[in-house]
Amino acid sequence: MDPFLKAAIEEARLGALEGGIPTGSVLVRQGMILGRGRNRRMQMGSPILHGEMDALQNAGRLPAHIYQECTLYTTLSPCAMCAGAILLYGIPRVVIGENVTFLGEEHWLKKRGVVIELADSEECVDLMSAFISEHPRQWSEDLGEGG
């Protein structure tokens, strides 16, 4: 398995252990992780801390050209909010663990020139499927739906 996707999965598992939604992400440049994150909406009471947003936050403020040399690894297909951040910062490549439990804005990202690679990770599918089954209200809330 790709070591960076593995790092994103580690973040997702940490999030689950904390009582959160098991999605994780890492921002990588030239073989180095600049930021790691996990969905911490529940843990932090945040409306925006999806895994991708947390990874960007933890990477800190970076010059624009740095983002444009990065790959974002995420365990789950990016939602509209996270896809917007990817486009805003010009991240050119996204590696997605799975899009079975949730198909995010991949089409929009591709249309805007972002290279999308789908890993089809069974481990990522299993993590999210179990969470959705056990916590449907929290999952709906994370998607911005009723709950």
mmCIF file of C-alpha atoms in Angstrom:
data_model
loop_
_atom_site.group_PDB
_atom_site.id
_atom_site.type_symbol
_atom_site.label_atom_id
_atom_site.label_comp_id
_atom_site.label_asym_id
_atom_site.label_seq_id
_atom_site.Cartn_x
_atom_site.Cartn_y
_atom_site.Cartn_z
ATOM 1 C CA MET A 1 0.000 0.000 0.000
ATOM 2 C CA ASP A 2 1.091 3.541 -0.704
ATOM 3 C CA PRO A 3 2.722 4.866 2.501
ATOM 4 C CA PHE A 4 0.904 8.196 2.252
ATOM 5 C CA LEU A 5 -2.507 6.590 1.880
ATOM 6 C CA LYS A 6 -1.523 4.414 4.827
ATOM 7 C CA ALA A 7 -0.775 7.590 6.829
ATOM 8 C CA ALA A 8 -4.210 8.980 5.900
ATOM 9 C CA ILE A 9 -5.818 5.731 7.067
ATOM 10 C CA GLU A 10 -3.896 5.997 10.360
ATOM 11 C CA GLU A 11 -5.428 9.450 10.818
ATOM 12 C CA ALA A 12 -8.889 8.056 10.069
ATOM 13 C CA ARG A 13 -8.404 5.333 12.680
ATOM 14 C CA LEU A 14 -7.274 7.919 15.256
ATOM 15 C CA GLY A 15 -10.398 9.933 14.531
ATOM 16 C CA ALA A 16 -12.581 6.882 15.103
ATOM 17 C CA LEU A 17 -10.825 6.167 18.405
ATOM 18 C CA GLU A 18 -11.583 9.748 19.475
ATOM 19 C CA GLY A 19 -15.280 9.274 18.709
ATOM 20 C CA GLY A 20 -15.178 11.065 15.373
ATOM 21 C CA ILE A 21 -15.865 10.236 11.764
ATOM 22 C CA PRO A 22 -13.139 7.961 10.357
ATOM 23 C CA THR A 23 -11.742 10.023 7.519
ATOM 24 C CA GLY A 24 -8.117 11.056 7.299
ATOM 25 C CA SER A 25 -5.852 13.021 5.014
ATOM 26 C CA VAL A 26 -2.234 14.001 4.493
ATOM 27 C CA LEU A 27 -0.706 16.785 2.399
ATOM 28 C CA VAL A 28 2.505 15.620 0.722
ATOM 29 C CA ARG A 29 5.246 17.480 -1.122
ATOM 30 C CA GLN A 30 8.392 15.868 -2.529
ATOM 31 C CA GLY A 31 7.912 12.713 -0.483
ATOM 32 C CA MET A 32 7.368 14.523 2.829
ATOM 33 C CA ILE A 33 4.163 14.941 4.788
ATOM 34 C CA LEU A 34 3.564 18.645 5.410
ATOM 35 C CA GLY A 35 0.271 18.213 7.245
ATOM 36 C CA ARG A 36 -1.775 15.380 8.712
ATOM 37 C CA GLY A 37 -5.445 15.573 9.573
ATOM 38 C CA ARG A 38 -8.602 13.727 10.417
ATOM 39 C CA ASN A 39 -12.245 14.616 10.609
ATOM 40 C CA ARG A 40 -12.527 16.309 14.008
ATOM 41 C CA ARG A 41 -15.940 17.919 13.703
ATOM 42 C CA MET A 42 -17.331 15.949 16.628
ATOM 43 C CA GLN A 43 -14.221 16.146 18.800
ATOM 44 C CA MET A 44 -13.698 19.897 18.319
ATOM 45 C CA GLY A 45 -17.305 21.003 17.790
ATOM 46 C CA SER A 46 -16.206 22.408 14.442
ATOM 47 C CA PRO A 47 -18.393 22.933 11.389
ATOM 48 C CA ILE A 48 -15.446 22.608 8.979
ATOM 49 C CA LEU A 49 -12.806 20.199 10.274
ATOM 50 C CA HIS A 50 -13.072 17.454 7.688
ATOM 51 C CA GLY A 51 -9.879 15.429 7.248
ATOM 52 C CA GLU A 52 -8.659 17.470 4.297
ATOM 53 C CA MET A 53 -9.317 20.775 6.035
ATOM 54 C CA ASP A 54 -7.547 19.552 9.183
ATOM 55 C CA ALA A 55 -4.501 18.468 7.152
ATOM 56 C CA LEU A 56 -4.335 21.883 5.479
ATOM 57 C CA GLN A 57 -4.716 23.609 8.850
ATOM 58 C CA ASN A 58 -1.963 21.479 10.377
ATOM 59 C CA ALA A 59 0.357 22.159 7.439
ATOM 60 C CA GLY A 60 0.130 25.826 8.369
ATOM 61 C CA ARG A 61 0.268 28.847 6.136
ATOM 62 C CA LEU A 62 2.331 28.040 3.055
ATOM 63 C CA PRO A 63 3.312 30.008 -0.043
ATOM 64 C CA ALA A 64 1.006 29.351 -3.003
ATOM 65 C CA HIS A 65 3.705 27.594 -5.010
ATOM 66 C CA ILE A 66 4.111 24.958 -2.279
ATOM 67 C CA TYR A 67 0.451 23.878 -2.512
ATOM 68 C CA GLN A 68 0.859 23.708 -6.291
ATOM 69 C CA GLU A 69 3.595 21.077 -5.812
ATOM 70 C CA CYS A 70 1.577 18.885 -3.430
ATOM 71 C CA THR A 71 -0.563 15.798 -3.513
ATOM 72 C CA LEU A 72 -3.442 15.476 -1.092
ATOM 73 C CA TYR A 73 -4.195 11.943 0.078
ATOM 74 C CA THR A 74 -7.630 11.384 1.543
ATOM 75 C CA THR A 75 -9.461 8.275 2.656
ATOM 76 C CA LEU A 76 -12.797 9.482 1.268
ATOM 77 C CA SER A 77 -13.900 11.313 -1.871
ATOM 78 C CA PRO A 78 -13.752 15.073 -1.106
ATOM 79 C CA CYS A 79 -16.998 16.936 -0.398
ATOM 80 C CA ALA A 80 -17.765 20.332 -1.955
ATOM 81 C CA MET A 81 -16.085 22.235 0.900
ATOM 82 C CA CYS A 82 -12.854 20.241 0.703
ATOM 83 C CA ALA A 83 -12.869 20.263 -3.104
ATOM 84 C CA GLY A 84 -13.176 24.041 -2.944
ATOM 85 C CA ALA A 85 -10.083 24.253 -0.744
ATOM 86 C CA ILE A 86 -8.196 21.968 -3.148
ATOM 87 C CA LEU A 87 -9.082 24.283 -6.020
ATOM 88 C CA LEU A 88 -8.455 27.472 -4.041
ATOM 89 C CA TYR A 89 -4.903 26.449 -3.197
ATOM 90 C CA GLY A 90 -4.180 24.877 -6.577
ATOM 91 C CA ILE A 91 -3.387 21.387 -5.301
ATOM 92 C CA PRO A 92 -2.865 19.530 -8.580
ATOM 93 C CA ARG A 93 -3.301 15.896 -7.513
ATOM 94 C CA VAL A 94 -5.598 14.045 -5.116
ATOM 95 C CA VAL A 95 -5.353 10.377 -4.206
ATOM 96 C CA ILE A 96 -8.674 9.060 -2.880
ATOM 97 C CA GLY A 97 -8.964 5.940 -0.752
ATOM 98 C CA GLU A 98 -12.566 5.232 -1.721
ATOM 99 C CA ASN A 99 -15.701 6.726 -3.241
ATOM 100 C CA VAL A 100 -18.141 3.870 -2.626
ATOM 101 C CA THR A 101 -19.674 5.143 0.616
ATOM 102 C CA PHE A 102 -19.644 8.757 -0.617
ATOM 103 C CA LEU A 103 -18.997 10.131 -4.086
ATOM 104 C CA GLY A 104 -17.847 13.683 -3.609
ATOM 105 C CA GLU A 105 -16.857 16.350 -6.083
ATOM 106 C CA GLU A 106 -14.419 14.313 -8.159
ATOM 107 C CA HIS A 107 -16.066 15.330 -11.436
ATOM 108 C CA TRP A 108 -15.786 19.022 -10.523
ATOM 109 C CA LEU A 109 -12.134 18.613 -9.553
ATOM 110 C CA LYS A 110 -11.311 16.757 -12.783
ATOM 111 C CA LYS A 111 -13.153 19.385 -14.825
ATOM 112 C CA ARG A 112 -10.932 22.016 -13.199
ATOM 113 C CA GLY A 113 -7.723 20.116 -14.071
ATOM 114 C CA VAL A 114 -7.019 18.239 -10.823
ATOM 115 C CA VAL A 115 -5.573 14.774 -11.353
ATOM 116 C CA ILE A 116 -7.671 12.259 -9.407
ATOM 117 C CA GLU A 117 -6.362 8.801 -8.533
ATOM 118 C CA LEU A 118 -8.743 6.335 -6.939
ATOM 119 C CA ALA A 119 -7.069 3.686 -4.773
ATOM 120 C CA ASP A 120 -10.231 1.575 -4.273
ATOM 121 C CA SER A 121 -9.102 0.723 -0.747
ATOM 122 C CA GLU A 122 -11.226 -1.945 0.873
ATOM 123 C CA GLU A 123 -9.902 -0.806 4.253
ATOM 124 C CA CYS A 124 -11.249 2.709 3.668
ATOM 125 C CA VAL A 125 -14.632 1.340 2.563
ATOM 126 C CA ASP A 126 -14.820 -0.911 5.637
ATOM 127 C CA LEU A 127 -14.004 1.975 8.018
ATOM 128 C CA MET A 128 -16.694 4.246 6.590
ATOM 129 C CA SER A 129 -19.312 1.527 6.107
ATOM 130 C CA ALA A 130 -19.034 0.505 9.749
ATOM 131 C CA PHE A 131 -19.268 4.124 10.898
ATOM 132 C CA ILE A 132 -22.275 4.930 8.707
ATOM 133 C CA SER A 133 -24.056 1.814 9.948
ATOM 134 C CA GLU A 134 -23.365 2.583 13.616
ATOM 135 C CA HIS A 135 -23.786 6.392 13.514
ATOM 136 C CA PRO A 136 -26.201 7.388 10.723
ATOM 137 C CA ARG A 137 -27.190 10.693 12.387
ATOM 138 C CA GLN A 138 -23.587 11.862 12.774
ATOM 139 C CA TRP A 139 -22.911 10.880 9.164
ATOM 140 C CA SER A 140 -25.922 12.873 7.936
ATOM 141 C CA GLU A 141 -24.789 15.866 9.958
ATOM 142 C CA ASP A 142 -21.301 15.673 8.455
ATOM 143 C CA LEU A 143 -22.847 15.825 4.985
ATOM 144 C CA GLY A 144 -24.840 18.919 5.939
ATOM 145 C CA GLU A 145 -28.121 17.005 5.924
ATOM 146 C CA GLY A 146 -30.772 16.780 8.623
ATOM 147 C CA GLY A 147 -29.836 14.810 11.681
#
